[in-house]
Amino acid sequence: AEGQVVRVVDIVVLKIVNEDGRVLVEVEESGKDVSSKRERFPAIKRRSDEHQFAAARRLITKFLHMDENSLTIDHTLVRVVGELQESTSYYGIKTLYRKRFMSARLREVEKPAA
């Protein structure tokens, strides 16, 4: 939109698949006194000074509480989809949500010899 202020939010969305082909999905989000049902891949807002893969690592370690070395992110397959919406946080300002879809594979855990 020419001459309009547009807020831009970059979101990193991570599809994590294990060796059986099962996919990690967020099913619920809990707040102080409220919980909301969700059915989505884990995602995080990318900070303006942050590389997309650094944001993915932050999602893995800080929010999923996983060892970043337990996953392999496919660096060759990143799909960016933009969606323009009215902002729910900032009345009257349109927001461009740029979702960066990435895929990661859970590494096979080595089993100790018996």
mmCIF file of N, CA and C in Angstrom:
data_model
loop_
_atom_site.group_PDB
_atom_site.id
_atom_site.type_symbol
_atom_site.label_atom_id
_atom_site.label_comp_id
_atom_site.label_asym_id
_atom_site.label_seq_id
_atom_site.Cartn_x
_atom_site.Cartn_y
_atom_site.Cartn_z
ATOM 1 N N ALA A 1 0.850 -1.178 0.000
ATOM 2 C CA ALA A 1 0.000 0.000 0.000
ATOM 3 C C ALA A 1 0.889 1.231 0.000
ATOM 4 N N GLU A 2 0.747 2.040 -1.039
ATOM 5 C CA GLU A 2 1.599 3.210 -1.195
ATOM 6 C C GLU A 2 1.190 4.310 -0.222
ATOM 7 N N GLY A 3 2.177 4.838 0.525
ATOM 8 C CA GLY A 3 1.914 5.930 1.448
ATOM 9 C C GLY A 3 1.327 5.506 2.780
ATOM 10 N N GLN A 4 1.153 4.218 3.003
ATOM 11 C CA GLN A 4 0.599 3.727 4.268
ATOM 12 C C GLN A 4 1.703 3.124 5.127
ATOM 13 N N VAL A 5 1.517 3.223 6.436
ATOM 14 C CA VAL A 5 2.435 2.576 7.372
ATOM 15 C C VAL A 5 2.022 1.111 7.488
ATOM 16 N N VAL A 6 2.995 0.223 7.344
ATOM 17 C CA VAL A 6 2.734 -1.206 7.477
ATOM 18 C C VAL A 6 3.723 -1.779 8.477
ATOM 19 N N ARG A 7 3.200 -2.439 9.473
ATOM 20 C CA ARG A 7 4.022 -3.129 10.476
ATOM 21 C C ARG A 7 4.391 -4.489 9.894
ATOM 22 N N VAL A 8 5.646 -4.905 10.058
ATOM 23 C CA VAL A 8 6.099 -6.191 9.538
ATOM 24 C C VAL A 8 6.515 -7.085 10.697
ATOM 25 N N VAL A 9 5.966 -8.299 10.716
ATOM 26 C CA VAL A 9 6.304 -9.287 11.738
ATOM 27 C C VAL A 9 6.804 -10.533 11.025
ATOM 28 N N ASP A 10 8.054 -10.917 11.312
ATOM 29 C CA ASP A 10 8.614 -12.151 10.764
ATOM 30 C C ASP A 10 8.406 -13.271 11.766
ATOM 31 N N ILE A 11 7.850 -14.367 11.290
ATOM 32 C CA ILE A 11 7.588 -15.524 12.146
ATOM 33 C C ILE A 11 8.306 -16.730 11.549
ATOM 34 N N VAL A 12 9.051 -17.443 12.386
ATOM 35 C CA VAL A 12 9.719 -18.670 11.964
ATOM 36 C C VAL A 12 8.863 -19.837 12.437
ATOM 37 N N VAL A 13 8.420 -20.653 11.477
ATOM 38 C CA VAL A 13 7.572 -21.812 11.752
ATOM 39 C C VAL A 13 8.405 -23.055 11.472
ATOM 40 N N LEU A 14 8.459 -23.968 12.440
ATOM 41 C CA LEU A 14 9.333 -25.131 12.326
ATOM 42 C C LEU A 14 8.526 -26.430 12.335
ATOM 43 N N LYS A 15 8.661 -27.176 11.252
ATOM 44 C CA LYS A 15 8.033 -28.497 11.156
ATOM 45 C C LYS A 15 9.094 -29.521 11.534
ATOM 46 N N ILE A 16 8.891 -30.201 12.669
ATOM 47 C CA ILE A 16 9.866 -31.173 13.180
ATOM 48 C C ILE A 16 9.302 -32.580 12.983
ATOM 49 N N VAL A 17 10.072 -33.403 12.272
ATOM 50 C CA VAL A 17 9.643 -34.761 11.955
ATOM 51 C C VAL A 17 10.644 -35.744 12.562
ATOM 52 N N ASN A 18 10.135 -36.836 13.177
ATOM 53 C CA ASN A 18 11.053 -37.848 13.709
ATOM 54 C C ASN A 18 11.279 -38.941 12.668
ATOM 55 N N GLU A 19 12.088 -39.949 13.006
ATOM 56 C CA GLU A 19 12.445 -40.975 12.021
ATOM 57 C C GLU A 19 11.251 -41.829 11.596
ATOM 58 N N ASP A 20 10.171 -41.836 12.390
ATOM 59 C CA ASP A 20 8.959 -42.577 12.024
ATOM 60 C C ASP A 20 8.024 -41.752 11.151
ATOM 61 N N GLY A 21 8.382 -40.477 10.896
ATOM 62 C CA GLY A 21 7.537 -39.609 10.095
ATOM 63 C C GLY A 21 6.489 -38.859 10.894
ATOM 64 N N ARG A 22 6.517 -39.007 12.211
ATOM 65 C CA ARG A 22 5.559 -38.277 13.056
ATOM 66 C C ARG A 22 6.019 -36.839 13.206
ATOM 67 N N VAL A 23 5.042 -35.919 13.284
ATOM 68 C CA VAL A 23 5.316 -34.489 13.298
ATOM 69 C C VAL A 23 4.933 -33.889 14.647
ATOM 70 N N LEU A 24 5.817 -33.011 15.168
ATOM 71 C CA LEU A 24 5.543 -32.315 16.425
ATOM 72 C C LEU A 24 4.566 -31.182 16.162
ATOM 73 N N VAL A 25 3.446 -31.151 16.921
ATOM 74 C CA VAL A 25 2.420 -30.133 16.763
ATOM 75 C C VAL A 25 2.096 -29.550 18.127
ATOM 76 N N GLU A 26 1.951 -28.231 18.185
ATOM 77 C CA GLU A 26 1.520 -27.556 19.407
ATOM 78 C C GLU A 26 0.004 -27.748 19.517
ATOM 79 N N VAL A 27 -0.468 -28.329 20.629
ATOM 80 C CA VAL A 27 -1.900 -28.596 20.771
ATOM 81 C C VAL A 27 -2.596 -27.650 21.739
ATOM 82 N N GLU A 28 -1.821 -26.988 22.619
ATOM 83 C CA GLU A 28 -2.431 -26.088 23.587
ATOM 84 C C GLU A 28 -1.443 -25.013 23.992
ATOM 85 N N GLU A 29 -1.971 -23.829 24.253
ATOM 86 C CA GLU A 29 -1.159 -22.719 24.740
ATOM 87 C C GLU A 29 -1.770 -22.276 26.064
ATOM 88 N N SER A 30 -0.955 -22.259 27.124
ATOM 89 C CA SER A 30 -1.457 -21.913 28.447
ATOM 90 C C SER A 30 -0.920 -20.567 28.883
ATOM 91 N N GLY A 31 -1.808 -19.751 29.461
ATOM 92 C CA GLY A 31 -1.430 -18.453 30.005
ATOM 93 C C GLY A 31 -1.652 -18.468 31.508
ATOM 94 N N LYS A 32 -1.864 -17.283 32.092
ATOM 95 C CA LYS A 32 -2.062 -17.186 33.536
ATOM 96 C C LYS A 32 -3.257 -18.011 33.992
ATOM 97 N N ASP A 33 -4.438 -17.653 33.521
ATOM 98 C CA ASP A 33 -5.650 -18.372 33.915
ATOM 99 C C ASP A 33 -6.380 -18.968 32.724
ATOM 100 N N VAL A 34 -5.767 -18.886 31.553
ATOM 101 C CA VAL A 34 -6.453 -19.276 30.326
ATOM 102 C C VAL A 34 -5.596 -20.256 29.540
ATOM 103 N N SER A 35 -6.244 -21.235 28.939
ATOM 104 C CA SER A 35 -5.536 -22.092 27.992
ATOM 105 C C SER A 35 -6.365 -22.147 26.715
ATOM 106 N N SER A 36 -5.669 -22.145 25.593
ATOM 107 C CA SER A 36 -6.332 -22.130 24.297
ATOM 108 C C SER A 36 -5.896 -23.344 23.499
ATOM 109 N N LYS A 37 -6.843 -23.975 22.849
ATOM 110 C CA LYS A 37 -6.529 -25.118 21.987
ATOM 111 C C LYS A 37 -5.830 -24.610 20.734
ATOM 112 N N ARG A 38 -4.811 -25.301 20.314
ATOM 113 C CA ARG A 38 -4.059 -24.970 19.106
ATOM 114 C C ARG A 38 -3.811 -26.255 18.328
ATOM 115 N N GLU A 39 -3.660 -26.136 17.056
ATOM 116 C CA GLU A 39 -3.190 -27.233 16.216
ATOM 117 C C GLU A 39 -2.304 -26.593 15.167
ATOM 118 N N ARG A 40 -1.032 -26.410 15.529
ATOM 119 C CA ARG A 40 -0.106 -25.722 14.645
ATOM 120 C C ARG A 40 1.316 -26.182 14.936
ATOM 121 N N PHE A 41 2.199 -25.886 13.988
ATOM 122 C CA PHE A 41 3.606 -26.173 14.192
ATOM 123 C C PHE A 41 4.177 -25.162 15.177
ATOM 124 N N PRO A 42 5.227 -25.520 15.913
ATOM 125 C CA PRO A 42 5.877 -24.547 16.803
ATOM 126 C C PRO A 42 6.389 -23.357 15.991
ATOM 127 N N ALA A 43 6.241 -22.150 16.561
ATOM 128 C CA ALA A 43 6.646 -20.936 15.851
ATOM 129 C C ALA A 43 7.131 -19.892 16.848
ATOM 130 N N ILE A 44 7.902 -18.928 16.333
ATOM 131 C CA ILE A 44 8.449 -17.861 17.172
ATOM 132 C C ILE A 44 8.610 -16.612 16.310
ATOM 133 N N LYS A 45 8.451 -15.440 16.931
ATOM 134 C CA LYS A 45 8.705 -14.191 16.212
ATOM 135 C C LYS A 45 10.211 -13.993 16.107
ATOM 136 N N ARG A 46 10.665 -13.622 14.912
ATOM 137 C CA ARG A 46 12.080 -13.347 14.696
ATOM 138 C C ARG A 46 12.350 -11.907 15.088
ATOM 139 N N ARG A 47 13.372 -11.704 15.910
ATOM 140 C CA ARG A 47 13.762 -10.345 16.277
ATOM 141 C C ARG A 47 14.381 -9.656 15.057
ATOM 142 N N SER A 48 14.312 -8.335 15.025
ATOM 143 C CA SER A 48 14.792 -7.592 13.850
ATOM 144 C C SER A 48 16.297 -7.752 13.630
ATOM 145 N N ASP A 49 17.055 -8.030 14.700
ATOM 146 C CA ASP A 49 18.508 -8.182 14.575
ATOM 147 C C ASP A 49 18.932 -9.649 14.476
ATOM 148 N N GLU A 50 17.984 -10.541 14.239
ATOM 149 C CA GLU A 50 18.238 -11.973 14.353
ATOM 150 C C GLU A 50 18.105 -12.673 13.001
ATOM 151 N N HIS A 51 19.032 -13.565 12.707
ATOM 152 C CA HIS A 51 18.970 -14.385 11.499
ATOM 153 C C HIS A 51 17.865 -15.427 11.684
ATOM 154 N N GLN A 52 17.243 -15.844 10.597
ATOM 155 C CA GLN A 52 16.135 -16.786 10.691
ATOM 156 C C GLN A 52 16.533 -18.118 11.340
ATOM 157 N N PHE A 53 17.747 -18.585 11.095
ATOM 158 C CA PHE A 53 18.163 -19.849 11.692
ATOM 159 C C PHE A 53 18.518 -19.680 13.166
ATOM 160 N N ALA A 54 18.956 -18.486 13.573
ATOM 161 C CA ALA A 54 19.170 -18.204 15.001
ATOM 162 C C ALA A 54 17.832 -18.199 15.736
ATOM 163 N N ALA A 55 16.800 -17.667 15.094
ATOM 164 C CA ALA A 55 15.459 -17.688 15.695
ATOM 165 C C ALA A 55 14.969 -19.124 15.839
ATOM 166 N N ALA A 56 15.238 -19.961 14.846
ATOM 167 C CA ALA A 56 14.842 -21.373 14.926
ATOM 168 C C ALA A 56 15.564 -22.070 16.084
ATOM 169 N N ARG A 57 16.865 -21.776 16.250
ATOM 170 C CA ARG A 57 17.613 -22.361 17.379
ATOM 171 C C ARG A 57 17.050 -21.885 18.715
ATOM 172 N N ARG A 58 16.654 -20.599 18.783
ATOM 173 C CA ARG A 58 16.069 -20.060 20.012
ATOM 174 C C ARG A 58 14.739 -20.750 20.312
ATOM 175 N N LEU A 59 13.954 -21.013 19.289
ATOM 176 C CA LEU A 59 12.698 -21.749 19.458
ATOM 177 C C LEU A 59 12.960 -23.147 20.014
ATOM 178 N N ILE A 60 13.955 -23.820 19.455
ATOM 179 C CA ILE A 60 14.280 -25.190 19.861
ATOM 180 C C ILE A 60 14.760 -25.238 21.308
ATOM 181 N N THR A 61 15.672 -24.345 21.687
ATOM 182 C CA THR A 61 16.286 -24.434 23.020
ATOM 183 C C THR A 61 15.448 -23.791 24.117
ATOM 184 N N LYS A 62 14.913 -22.586 23.876
ATOM 185 C CA LYS A 62 14.229 -21.847 24.943
ATOM 186 C C LYS A 62 12.764 -22.236 25.124
ATOM 187 N N PHE A 63 12.078 -22.573 24.030
ATOM 188 C CA PHE A 63 10.649 -22.841 24.126
ATOM 189 C C PHE A 63 10.312 -24.327 24.063
ATOM 190 N N LEU A 64 11.060 -25.081 23.275
ATOM 191 C CA LEU A 64 10.811 -26.520 23.198
ATOM 192 C C LEU A 64 11.685 -27.293 24.183
ATOM 193 N N HIS A 65 12.673 -26.622 24.772
ATOM 194 C CA HIS A 65 13.588 -27.221 25.747
ATOM 195 C C HIS A 65 14.245 -28.491 25.201
ATOM 196 N N MET A 66 14.725 -28.372 23.968
ATOM 197 C CA MET A 66 15.416 -29.481 23.321
ATOM 198 C C MET A 66 16.854 -29.070 23.065
ATOM 199 N N ASP A 67 17.721 -30.051 22.937
ATOM 200 C CA ASP A 67 19.112 -29.796 22.561
ATOM 201 C C ASP A 67 19.131 -29.470 21.070
ATOM 202 N N GLU A 68 19.690 -28.306 20.711
ATOM 203 C CA GLU A 68 19.701 -27.913 19.298
ATOM 204 C C GLU A 68 20.449 -28.916 18.432
ATOM 205 N N ASN A 69 21.343 -29.711 19.020
ATOM 206 C CA ASN A 69 22.084 -30.724 18.267
ATOM 207 C C ASN A 69 21.264 -31.980 18.015
ATOM 208 N N SER A 70 20.059 -32.060 18.598
ATOM 209 C CA SER A 70 19.215 -33.231 18.386
ATOM 210 C C SER A 70 18.389 -33.104 17.105
ATOM 211 N N LEU A 71 18.490 -31.950 16.433
ATOM 212 C CA LEU A 71 17.734 -31.707 15.204
ATOM 213 C C LEU A 71 18.662 -31.301 14.070
ATOM 214 N N THR A 72 18.265 -31.623 12.870
ATOM 215 C CA THR A 72 18.941 -31.138 11.674
ATOM 216 C C THR A 72 17.949 -30.304 10.885
ATOM 217 N N ILE A 73 18.232 -29.006 10.744
ATOM 218 C CA ILE A 73 17.356 -28.116 9.989
ATOM 219 C C ILE A 73 17.782 -28.144 8.529
ATOM 220 N N ASP A 74 16.812 -28.301 7.636
ATOM 221 C CA ASP A 74 17.080 -28.296 6.202
ATOM 222 C C ASP A 74 17.249 -26.845 5.746
ATOM 223 N N HIS A 75 18.491 -26.423 5.543
ATOM 224 C CA HIS A 75 18.794 -25.042 5.169
ATOM 225 C C HIS A 75 18.436 -24.730 3.717
ATOM 226 N N THR A 76 18.198 -25.766 2.916
ATOM 227 C CA THR A 76 17.920 -25.547 1.499
ATOM 228 C C THR A 76 16.438 -25.322 1.222
ATOM 229 N N LEU A 77 15.604 -25.632 2.193
ATOM 230 C CA LEU A 77 14.161 -25.548 1.967
ATOM 231 C C LEU A 77 13.517 -24.603 2.977
ATOM 232 N N VAL A 78 13.467 -23.318 2.637
ATOM 233 C CA VAL A 78 12.795 -22.320 3.462
ATOM 234 C C VAL A 78 11.772 -21.638 2.563
ATOM 235 N N ARG A 79 10.513 -21.727 2.954
ATOM 236 C CA ARG A 79 9.440 -21.128 2.159
ATOM 237 C C ARG A 79 8.911 -19.908 2.905
ATOM 238 N N VAL A 80 8.824 -18.765 2.233
ATOM 239 C CA VAL A 80 8.342 -17.534 2.855
ATOM 240 C C VAL A 80 6.972 -17.198 2.274
ATOM 241 N N VAL A 81 5.999 -17.011 3.179
ATOM 242 C CA VAL A 81 4.638 -16.670 2.780
ATOM 243 C C VAL A 81 4.246 -15.395 3.514
ATOM 244 N N GLY A 82 3.775 -14.396 2.770
ATOM 245 C CA GLY A 82 3.352 -13.136 3.375
ATOM 246 C C GLY A 82 1.839 -13.028 3.421
ATOM 247 N N GLU A 83 1.332 -12.460 4.518
ATOM 248 C CA GLU A 83 -0.108 -12.289 4.683
ATOM 249 C C GLU A 83 -0.360 -10.918 5.318
ATOM 250 N N LEU A 84 -1.111 -10.062 4.640
ATOM 251 C CA LEU A 84 -1.414 -8.724 5.140
ATOM 252 C C LEU A 84 -2.749 -8.746 5.877
ATOM 253 N N GLN A 85 -2.740 -8.280 7.136
ATOM 254 C CA GLN A 85 -3.949 -8.279 7.971
ATOM 255 C C GLN A 85 -4.036 -6.981 8.746
ATOM 256 N N GLU A 86 -5.236 -6.674 9.240
ATOM 257 C CA GLU A 86 -5.388 -5.573 10.187
ATOM 258 C C GLU A 86 -4.736 -6.017 11.494
ATOM 259 N N SER A 87 -4.010 -5.117 12.124
ATOM 260 C CA SER A 87 -3.336 -5.442 13.370
ATOM 261 C C SER A 87 -4.337 -5.527 14.512
ATOM 262 N N THR A 88 -4.209 -6.565 15.322
ATOM 263 C CA THR A 88 -5.047 -6.678 16.526
ATOM 264 C C THR A 88 -4.423 -5.896 17.676
ATOM 265 N N SER A 89 -3.119 -5.655 17.607
ATOM 266 C CA SER A 89 -2.410 -4.927 18.664
ATOM 267 C C SER A 89 -2.372 -3.424 18.428
ATOM 268 N N TYR A 90 -2.332 -3.021 17.156
ATOM 269 C CA TYR A 90 -2.196 -1.611 16.802
ATOM 270 C C TYR A 90 -3.349 -1.225 15.882
ATOM 271 N N TYR A 91 -4.388 -0.627 16.451
ATOM 272 C CA TYR A 91 -5.601 -0.291 15.710
ATOM 273 C C TYR A 91 -5.290 0.622 14.519
ATOM 274 N N GLY A 92 -5.826 0.255 13.363
ATOM 275 C CA GLY A 92 -5.679 1.081 12.178
ATOM 276 C C GLY A 92 -4.399 0.867 11.399
ATOM 277 N N ILE A 93 -3.504 0.033 11.893
ATOM 278 C CA ILE A 93 -2.247 -0.237 11.197
ATOM 279 C C ILE A 93 -2.294 -1.651 10.624
ATOM 280 N N LYS A 94 -2.004 -1.750 9.348
ATOM 281 C CA LYS A 94 -1.954 -3.073 8.727
ATOM 282 C C LYS A 94 -0.637 -3.754 9.107
ATOM 283 N N THR A 95 -0.690 -5.070 9.230
ATOM 284 C CA THR A 95 0.487 -5.852 9.576
ATOM 285 C C THR A 95 0.748 -6.886 8.496
ATOM 286 N N LEU A 96 1.993 -6.918 8.034
ATOM 287 C CA LEU A 96 2.417 -7.952 7.098
ATOM 288 C C LEU A 96 3.096 -9.043 7.921
ATOM 289 N N TYR A 97 2.471 -10.217 7.979
ATOM 290 C CA TYR A 97 3.053 -11.365 8.670
ATOM 291 C C TYR A 97 3.813 -12.180 7.631
ATOM 292 N N ARG A 98 5.147 -12.206 7.770
ATOM 293 C CA ARG A 98 5.989 -13.006 6.884
ATOM 294 C C ARG A 98 6.363 -14.270 7.618
ATOM 295 N N LYS A 99 5.745 -15.369 7.219
ATOM 296 C CA LYS A 99 6.010 -16.662 7.859
ATOM 297 C C LYS A 99 7.089 -17.386 7.072
ATOM 298 N N ARG A 100 8.134 -17.794 7.794
ATOM 299 C CA ARG A 100 9.246 -18.533 7.194
ATOM 300 C C ARG A 100 9.118 -19.981 7.635
ATOM 301 N N PHE A 101 8.659 -20.833 6.736
ATOM 302 C CA PHE A 101 8.451 -22.240 7.036
ATOM 303 C C PHE A 101 9.750 -23.007 6.824
ATOM 304 N N MET A 102 10.181 -23.706 7.872
ATOM 305 C CA MET A 102 11.402 -24.516 7.822
ATOM 306 C C MET A 102 11.069 -25.942 8.245
ATOM 307 N N SER A 103 11.874 -26.876 7.775
ATOM 308 C CA SER A 103 11.717 -28.276 8.166
ATOM 309 C C SER A 103 12.951 -28.730 8.928
ATOM 310 N N ALA A 104 12.716 -29.568 9.927
ATOM 311 C CA ALA A 104 13.823 -30.135 10.709
ATOM 312 C C ALA A 104 13.526 -31.606 10.951
ATOM 313 N N ARG A 105 14.594 -32.387 10.986
ATOM 314 C CA ARG A 105 14.449 -33.815 11.253
ATOM 315 C C ARG A 105 15.110 -34.115 12.588
ATOM 316 N N LEU A 106 14.373 -34.836 13.425
ATOM 317 C CA LEU A 106 14.903 -35.264 14.716
ATOM 318 C C LEU A 106 15.945 -36.338 14.455
ATOM 319 N N ARG A 107 17.144 -36.136 14.981
ATOM 320 C CA ARG A 107 18.217 -37.117 14.760
ATOM 321 C C ARG A 107 17.941 -38.377 15.550
ATOM 322 N N GLU A 108 18.337 -39.473 14.982
ATOM 323 C CA GLU A 108 18.162 -40.753 15.642
ATOM 324 C C GLU A 108 19.075 -40.816 16.864
ATOM 325 N N VAL A 109 18.523 -41.217 17.989
ATOM 326 C CA VAL A 109 19.286 -41.304 19.229
ATOM 327 C C VAL A 109 20.030 -42.642 19.235
ATOM 328 N N GLU A 110 21.338 -42.554 19.478
ATOM 329 C CA GLU A 110 22.123 -43.781 19.533
ATOM 330 C C GLU A 110 21.790 -44.521 20.815
ATOM 331 N N LYS A 111 21.481 -45.806 20.664
ATOM 332 C CA LYS A 111 21.142 -46.621 21.818
ATOM 333 C C LYS A 111 22.426 -47.243 22.373
ATOM 334 N N PRO A 112 22.581 -47.189 23.712
ATOM 335 C CA PRO A 112 23.794 -47.779 24.293
ATOM 336 C C PRO A 112 23.841 -49.284 24.069
ATOM 337 N N ALA A 113 25.037 -49.809 23.880
ATOM 338 C CA ALA A 113 25.200 -51.252 23.689
ATOM 339 C C ALA A 113 24.837 -51.983 24.962
ATOM 340 N N ALA A 114 24.107 -53.077 24.802
ATOM 341 C CA ALA A 114 23.654 -53.849 25.976
ATOM 342 C C ALA A 114 24.642 -54.925 26.332
#
